[in-house]
mmCIF file of N, CA and C in Angstrom:
data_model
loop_
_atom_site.group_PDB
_atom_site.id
_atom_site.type_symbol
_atom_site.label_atom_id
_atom_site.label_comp_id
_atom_site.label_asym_id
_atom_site.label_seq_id
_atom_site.Cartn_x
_atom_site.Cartn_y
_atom_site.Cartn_z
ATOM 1 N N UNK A 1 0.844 -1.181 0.000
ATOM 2 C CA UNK A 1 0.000 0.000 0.000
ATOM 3 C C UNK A 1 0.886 1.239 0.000
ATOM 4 N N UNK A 2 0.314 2.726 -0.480
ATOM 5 C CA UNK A 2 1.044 3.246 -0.750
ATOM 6 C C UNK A 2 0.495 4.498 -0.098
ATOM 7 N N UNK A 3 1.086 5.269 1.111
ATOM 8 C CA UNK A 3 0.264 6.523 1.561
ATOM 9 C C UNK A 3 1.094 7.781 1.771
ATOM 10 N N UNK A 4 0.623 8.814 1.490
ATOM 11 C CA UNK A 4 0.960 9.877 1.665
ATOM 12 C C UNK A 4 0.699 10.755 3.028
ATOM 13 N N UNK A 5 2.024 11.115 3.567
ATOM 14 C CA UNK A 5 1.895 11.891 4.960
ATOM 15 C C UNK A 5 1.473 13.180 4.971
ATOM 16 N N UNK A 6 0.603 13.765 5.624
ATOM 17 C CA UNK A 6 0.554 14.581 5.553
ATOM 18 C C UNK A 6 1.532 15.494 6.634
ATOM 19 N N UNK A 7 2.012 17.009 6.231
ATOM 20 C CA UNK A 7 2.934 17.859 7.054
ATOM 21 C C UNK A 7 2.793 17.257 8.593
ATOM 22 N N UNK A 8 2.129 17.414 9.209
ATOM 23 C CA UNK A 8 2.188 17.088 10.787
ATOM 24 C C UNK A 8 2.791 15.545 10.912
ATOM 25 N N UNK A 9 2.581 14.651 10.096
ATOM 26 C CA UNK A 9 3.046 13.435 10.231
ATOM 27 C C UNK A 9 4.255 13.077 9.851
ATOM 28 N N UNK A 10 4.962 13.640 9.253
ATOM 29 C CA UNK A 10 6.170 13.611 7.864
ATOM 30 C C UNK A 10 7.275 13.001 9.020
ATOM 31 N N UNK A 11 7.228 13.467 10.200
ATOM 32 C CA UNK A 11 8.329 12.223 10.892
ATOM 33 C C UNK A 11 7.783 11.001 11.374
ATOM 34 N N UNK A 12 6.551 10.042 11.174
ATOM 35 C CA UNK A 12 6.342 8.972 10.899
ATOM 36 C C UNK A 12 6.911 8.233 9.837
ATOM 37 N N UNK A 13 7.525 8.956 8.785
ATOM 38 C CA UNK A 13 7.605 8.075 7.880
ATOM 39 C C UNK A 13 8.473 6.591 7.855
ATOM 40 N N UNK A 14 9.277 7.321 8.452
ATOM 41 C CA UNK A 14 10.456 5.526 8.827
ATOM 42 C C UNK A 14 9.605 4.451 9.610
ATOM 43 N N UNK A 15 8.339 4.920 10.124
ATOM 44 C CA UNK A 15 7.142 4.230 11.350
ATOM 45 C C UNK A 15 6.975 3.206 9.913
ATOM 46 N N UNK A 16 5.975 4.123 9.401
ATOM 47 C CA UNK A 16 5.529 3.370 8.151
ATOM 48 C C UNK A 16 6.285 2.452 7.331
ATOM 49 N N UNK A 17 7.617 3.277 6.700
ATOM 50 C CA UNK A 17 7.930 2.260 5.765
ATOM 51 C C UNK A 17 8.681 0.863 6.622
ATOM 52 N N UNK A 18 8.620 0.691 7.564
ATOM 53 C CA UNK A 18 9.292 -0.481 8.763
ATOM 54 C C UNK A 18 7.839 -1.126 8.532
ATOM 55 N N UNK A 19 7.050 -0.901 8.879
ATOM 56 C CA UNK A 19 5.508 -1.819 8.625
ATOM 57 C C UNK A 19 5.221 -2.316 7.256
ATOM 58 N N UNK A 20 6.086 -1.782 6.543
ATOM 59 C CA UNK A 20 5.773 -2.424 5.032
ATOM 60 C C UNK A 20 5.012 -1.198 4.157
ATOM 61 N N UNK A 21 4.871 -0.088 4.049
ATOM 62 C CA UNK A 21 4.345 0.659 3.769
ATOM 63 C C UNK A 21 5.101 1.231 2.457
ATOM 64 N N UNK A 22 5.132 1.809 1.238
ATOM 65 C CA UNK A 22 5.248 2.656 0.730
ATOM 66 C C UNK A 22 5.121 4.393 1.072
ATOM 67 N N UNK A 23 5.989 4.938 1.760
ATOM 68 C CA UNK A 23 5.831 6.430 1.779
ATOM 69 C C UNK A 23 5.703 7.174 1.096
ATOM 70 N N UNK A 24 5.275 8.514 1.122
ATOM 71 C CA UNK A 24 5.970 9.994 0.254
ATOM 72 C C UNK A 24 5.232 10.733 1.804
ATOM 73 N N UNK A 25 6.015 12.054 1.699
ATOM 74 C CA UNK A 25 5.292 13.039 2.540
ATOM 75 C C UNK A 25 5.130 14.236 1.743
ATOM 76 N N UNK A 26 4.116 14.863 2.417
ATOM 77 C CA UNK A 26 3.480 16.080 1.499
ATOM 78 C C UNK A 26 4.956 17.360 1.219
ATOM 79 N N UNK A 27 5.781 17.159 1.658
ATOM 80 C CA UNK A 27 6.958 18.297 1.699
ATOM 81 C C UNK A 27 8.120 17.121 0.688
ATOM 82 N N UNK A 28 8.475 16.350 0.664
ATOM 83 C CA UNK A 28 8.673 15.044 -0.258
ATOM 84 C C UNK A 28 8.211 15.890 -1.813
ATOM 85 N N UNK A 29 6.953 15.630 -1.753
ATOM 86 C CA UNK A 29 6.293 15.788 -3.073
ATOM 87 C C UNK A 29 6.439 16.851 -3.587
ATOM 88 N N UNK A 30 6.624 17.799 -2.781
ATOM 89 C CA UNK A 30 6.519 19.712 -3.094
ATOM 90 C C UNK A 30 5.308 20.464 -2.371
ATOM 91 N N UNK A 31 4.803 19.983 -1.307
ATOM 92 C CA UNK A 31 3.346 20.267 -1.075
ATOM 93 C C UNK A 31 3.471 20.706 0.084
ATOM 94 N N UNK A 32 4.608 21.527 0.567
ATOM 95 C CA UNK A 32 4.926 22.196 1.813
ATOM 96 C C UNK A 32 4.086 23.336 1.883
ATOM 97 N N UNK A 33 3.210 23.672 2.911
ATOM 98 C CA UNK A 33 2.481 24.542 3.263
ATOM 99 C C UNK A 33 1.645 24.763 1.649
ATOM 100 N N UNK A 34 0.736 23.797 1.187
ATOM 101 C CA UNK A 34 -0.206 23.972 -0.022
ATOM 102 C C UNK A 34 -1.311 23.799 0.578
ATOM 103 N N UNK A 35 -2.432 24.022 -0.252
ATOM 104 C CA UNK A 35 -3.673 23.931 0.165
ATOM 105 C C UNK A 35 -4.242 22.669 0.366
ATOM 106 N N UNK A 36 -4.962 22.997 1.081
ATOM 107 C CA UNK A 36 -5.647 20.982 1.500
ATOM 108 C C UNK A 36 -6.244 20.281 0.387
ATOM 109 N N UNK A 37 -6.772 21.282 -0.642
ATOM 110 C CA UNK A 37 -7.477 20.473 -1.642
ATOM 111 C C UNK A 37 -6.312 19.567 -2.761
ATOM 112 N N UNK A 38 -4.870 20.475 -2.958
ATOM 113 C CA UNK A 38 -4.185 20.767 -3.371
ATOM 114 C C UNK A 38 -3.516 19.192 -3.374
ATOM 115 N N UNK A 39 -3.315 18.536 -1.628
ATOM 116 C CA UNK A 39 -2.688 17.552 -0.988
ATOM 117 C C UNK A 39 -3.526 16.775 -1.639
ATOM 118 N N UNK A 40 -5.034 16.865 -1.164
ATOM 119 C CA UNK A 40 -5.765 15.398 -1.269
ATOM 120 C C UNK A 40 -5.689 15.501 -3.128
ATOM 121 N N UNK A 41 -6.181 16.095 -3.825
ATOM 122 C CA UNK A 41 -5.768 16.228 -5.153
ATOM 123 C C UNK A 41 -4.469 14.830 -5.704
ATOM 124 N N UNK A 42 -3.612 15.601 -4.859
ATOM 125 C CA UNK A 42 -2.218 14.562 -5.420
ATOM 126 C C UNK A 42 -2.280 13.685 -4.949
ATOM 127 N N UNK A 43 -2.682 13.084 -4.102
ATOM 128 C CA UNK A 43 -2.737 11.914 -3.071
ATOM 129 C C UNK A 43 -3.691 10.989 -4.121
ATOM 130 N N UNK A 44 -5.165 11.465 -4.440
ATOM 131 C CA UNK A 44 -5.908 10.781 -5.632
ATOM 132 C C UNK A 44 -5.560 10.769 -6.732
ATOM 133 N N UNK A 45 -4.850 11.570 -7.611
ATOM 134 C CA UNK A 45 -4.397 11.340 -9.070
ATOM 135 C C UNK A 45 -3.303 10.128 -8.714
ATOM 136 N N UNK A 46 -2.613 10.122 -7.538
ATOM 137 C CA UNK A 46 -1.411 9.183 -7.090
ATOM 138 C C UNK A 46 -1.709 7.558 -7.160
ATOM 139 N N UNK A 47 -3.183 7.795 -6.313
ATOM 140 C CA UNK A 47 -3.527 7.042 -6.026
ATOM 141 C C UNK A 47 -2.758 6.037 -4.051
ATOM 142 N N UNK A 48 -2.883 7.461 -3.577
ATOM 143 C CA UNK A 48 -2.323 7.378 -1.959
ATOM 144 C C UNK A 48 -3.556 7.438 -1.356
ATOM 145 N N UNK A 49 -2.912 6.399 0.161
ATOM 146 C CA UNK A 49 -4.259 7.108 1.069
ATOM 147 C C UNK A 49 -3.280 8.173 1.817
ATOM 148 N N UNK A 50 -3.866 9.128 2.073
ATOM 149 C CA UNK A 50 -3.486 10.687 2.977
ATOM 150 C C UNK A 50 -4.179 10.131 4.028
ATOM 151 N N UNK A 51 -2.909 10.575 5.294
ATOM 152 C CA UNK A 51 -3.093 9.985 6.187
ATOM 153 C C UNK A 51 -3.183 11.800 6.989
ATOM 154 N N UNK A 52 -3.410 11.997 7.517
ATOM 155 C CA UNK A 52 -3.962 13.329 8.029
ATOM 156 C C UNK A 52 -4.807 13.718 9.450
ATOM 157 N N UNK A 53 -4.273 14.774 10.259
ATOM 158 C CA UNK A 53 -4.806 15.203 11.280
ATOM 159 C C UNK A 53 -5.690 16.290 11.504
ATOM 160 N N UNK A 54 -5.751 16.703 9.913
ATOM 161 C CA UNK A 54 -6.982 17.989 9.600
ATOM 162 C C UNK A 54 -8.413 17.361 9.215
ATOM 163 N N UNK A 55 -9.242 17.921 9.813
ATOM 164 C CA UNK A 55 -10.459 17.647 9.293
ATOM 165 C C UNK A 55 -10.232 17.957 8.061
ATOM 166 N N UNK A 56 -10.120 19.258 7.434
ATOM 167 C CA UNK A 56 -10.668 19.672 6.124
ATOM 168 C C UNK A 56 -10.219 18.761 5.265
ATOM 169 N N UNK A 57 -8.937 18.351 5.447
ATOM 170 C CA UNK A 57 -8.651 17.608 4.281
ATOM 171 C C UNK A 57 -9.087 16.031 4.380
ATOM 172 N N UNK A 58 -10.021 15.826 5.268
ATOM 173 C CA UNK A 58 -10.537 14.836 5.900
ATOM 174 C C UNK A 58 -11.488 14.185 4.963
ATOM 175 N N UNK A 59 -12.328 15.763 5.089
ATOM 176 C CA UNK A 59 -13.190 16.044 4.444
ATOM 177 C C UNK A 59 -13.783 16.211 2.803
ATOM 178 N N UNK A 60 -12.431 16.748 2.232
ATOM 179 C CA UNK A 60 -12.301 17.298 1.082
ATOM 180 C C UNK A 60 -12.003 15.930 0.631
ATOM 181 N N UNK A 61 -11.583 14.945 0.777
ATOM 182 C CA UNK A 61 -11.214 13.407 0.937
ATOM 183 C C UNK A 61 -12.455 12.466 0.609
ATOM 184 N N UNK A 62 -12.999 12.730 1.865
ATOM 185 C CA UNK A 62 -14.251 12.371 1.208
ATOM 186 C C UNK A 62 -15.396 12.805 0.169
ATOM 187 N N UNK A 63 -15.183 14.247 -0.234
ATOM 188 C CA UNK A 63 -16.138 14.757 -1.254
ATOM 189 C C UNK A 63 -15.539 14.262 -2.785
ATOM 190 N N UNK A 64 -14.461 13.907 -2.757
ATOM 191 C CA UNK A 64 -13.781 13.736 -3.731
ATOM 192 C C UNK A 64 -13.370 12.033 -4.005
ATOM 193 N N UNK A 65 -13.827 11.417 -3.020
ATOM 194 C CA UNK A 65 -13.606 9.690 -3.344
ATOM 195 C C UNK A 65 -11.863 9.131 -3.320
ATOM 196 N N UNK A 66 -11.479 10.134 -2.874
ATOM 197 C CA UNK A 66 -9.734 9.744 -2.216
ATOM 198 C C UNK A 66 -9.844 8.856 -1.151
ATOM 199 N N UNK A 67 -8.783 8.260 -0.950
ATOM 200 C CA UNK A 67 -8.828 6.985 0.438
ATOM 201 C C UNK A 67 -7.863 7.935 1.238
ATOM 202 N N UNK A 68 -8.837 8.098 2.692
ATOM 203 C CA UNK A 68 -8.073 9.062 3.998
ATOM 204 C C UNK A 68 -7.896 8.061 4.881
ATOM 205 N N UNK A 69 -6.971 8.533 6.196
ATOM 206 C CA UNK A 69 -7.350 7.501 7.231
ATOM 207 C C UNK A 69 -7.249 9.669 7.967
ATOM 208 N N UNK A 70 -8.456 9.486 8.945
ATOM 209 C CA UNK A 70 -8.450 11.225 9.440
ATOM 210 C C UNK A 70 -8.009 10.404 11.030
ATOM 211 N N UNK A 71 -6.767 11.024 11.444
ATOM 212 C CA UNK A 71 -6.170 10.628 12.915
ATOM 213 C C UNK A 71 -7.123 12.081 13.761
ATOM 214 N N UNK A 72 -7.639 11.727 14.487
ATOM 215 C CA UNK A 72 -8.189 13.263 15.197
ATOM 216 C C UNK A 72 -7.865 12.968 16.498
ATOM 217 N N UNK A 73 -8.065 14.466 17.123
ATOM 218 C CA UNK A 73 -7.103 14.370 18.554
ATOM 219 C C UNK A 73 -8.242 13.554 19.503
ATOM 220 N N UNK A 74 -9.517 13.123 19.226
ATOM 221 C CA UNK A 74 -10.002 12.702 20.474
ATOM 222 C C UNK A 74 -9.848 11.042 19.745
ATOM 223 N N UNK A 75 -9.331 10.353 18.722
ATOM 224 C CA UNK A 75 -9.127 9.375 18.561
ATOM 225 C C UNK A 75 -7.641 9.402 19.609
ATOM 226 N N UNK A 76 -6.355 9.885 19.554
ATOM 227 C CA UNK A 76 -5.189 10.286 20.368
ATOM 228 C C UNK A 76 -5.436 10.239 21.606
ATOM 229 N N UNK A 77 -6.480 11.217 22.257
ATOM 230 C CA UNK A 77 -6.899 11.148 23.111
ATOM 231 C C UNK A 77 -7.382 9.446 23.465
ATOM 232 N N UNK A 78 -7.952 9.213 23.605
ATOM 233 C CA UNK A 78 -8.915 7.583 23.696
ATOM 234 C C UNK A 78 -7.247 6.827 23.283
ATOM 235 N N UNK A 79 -6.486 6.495 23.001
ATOM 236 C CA UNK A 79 -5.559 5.964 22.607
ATOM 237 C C UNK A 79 -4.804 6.041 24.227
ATOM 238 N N UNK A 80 -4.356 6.782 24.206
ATOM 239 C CA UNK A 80 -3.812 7.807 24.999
ATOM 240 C C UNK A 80 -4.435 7.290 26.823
ATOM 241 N N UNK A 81 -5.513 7.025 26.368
ATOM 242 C CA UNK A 81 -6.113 6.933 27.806
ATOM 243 C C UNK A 81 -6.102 5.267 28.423
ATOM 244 N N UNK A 82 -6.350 4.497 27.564
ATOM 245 C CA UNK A 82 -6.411 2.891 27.135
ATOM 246 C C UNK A 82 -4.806 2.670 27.786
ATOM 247 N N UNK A 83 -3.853 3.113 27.108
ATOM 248 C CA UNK A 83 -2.393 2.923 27.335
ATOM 249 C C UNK A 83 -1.762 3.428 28.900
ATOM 250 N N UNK A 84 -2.827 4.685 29.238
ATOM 251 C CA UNK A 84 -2.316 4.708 30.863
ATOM 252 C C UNK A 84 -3.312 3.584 31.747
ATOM 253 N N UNK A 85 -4.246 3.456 31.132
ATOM 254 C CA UNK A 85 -4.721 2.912 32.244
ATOM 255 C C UNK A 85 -4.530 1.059 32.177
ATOM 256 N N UNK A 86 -3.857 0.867 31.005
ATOM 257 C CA UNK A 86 -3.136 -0.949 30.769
ATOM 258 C C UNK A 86 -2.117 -0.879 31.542
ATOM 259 N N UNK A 87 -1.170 0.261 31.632
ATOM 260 C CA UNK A 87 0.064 0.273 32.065
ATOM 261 C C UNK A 87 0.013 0.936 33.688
ATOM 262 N N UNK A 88 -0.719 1.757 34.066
ATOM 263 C CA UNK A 88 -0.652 1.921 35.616
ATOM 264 C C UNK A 88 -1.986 2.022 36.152
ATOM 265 N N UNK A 89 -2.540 0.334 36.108
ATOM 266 C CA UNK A 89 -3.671 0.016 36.783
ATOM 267 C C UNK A 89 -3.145 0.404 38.318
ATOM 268 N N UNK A 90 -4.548 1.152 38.756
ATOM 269 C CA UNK A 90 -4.543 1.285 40.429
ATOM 270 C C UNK A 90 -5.211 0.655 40.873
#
């Protein structure tokens, strides 16, 4: 599989390609500080899923039939909470 990082993620990428992943990141491509439509755009002509912490481009993702995965902070959150409370049960 083949996905595109978006800016906030772009130091995952060694995460990914260790899992078997195909990378690019949006600053990679030329897409440093571009518009969101701009990202998901290249990500679908690419044929990437954009992996992303913005709604809009979450969004714009879905109006447009691109494959997203949208990380949002209360998914982080809930992540986040699971992991303290496995690791320092009281």
């Amino acid at each position: 599989m083949r996905i595109l990082l978006d800016e906030m993620y772009a130091g995952l990428k060694e995460y990914f390609e260790t899992l078997g992943y195909e990378v690019l990141t949006a600053q990679e491509v030329g897409l440093k500080a571009a518009k969101d439509r701009k990202v998901v755009e290249y990500a679908g002509k690419h044929q990437l899923i954009l992996i992303t912490q913005d709604q809009k481009p979450a969004e714009l993702a879905e109006l447009l039939g691109v494959k997203y995965v949208f990380i949002s902070n209360l998914m982080i959150a809930k992540l986040a909470d699971q992991k303290i409370k496995e690791t320092y049960k009281e």
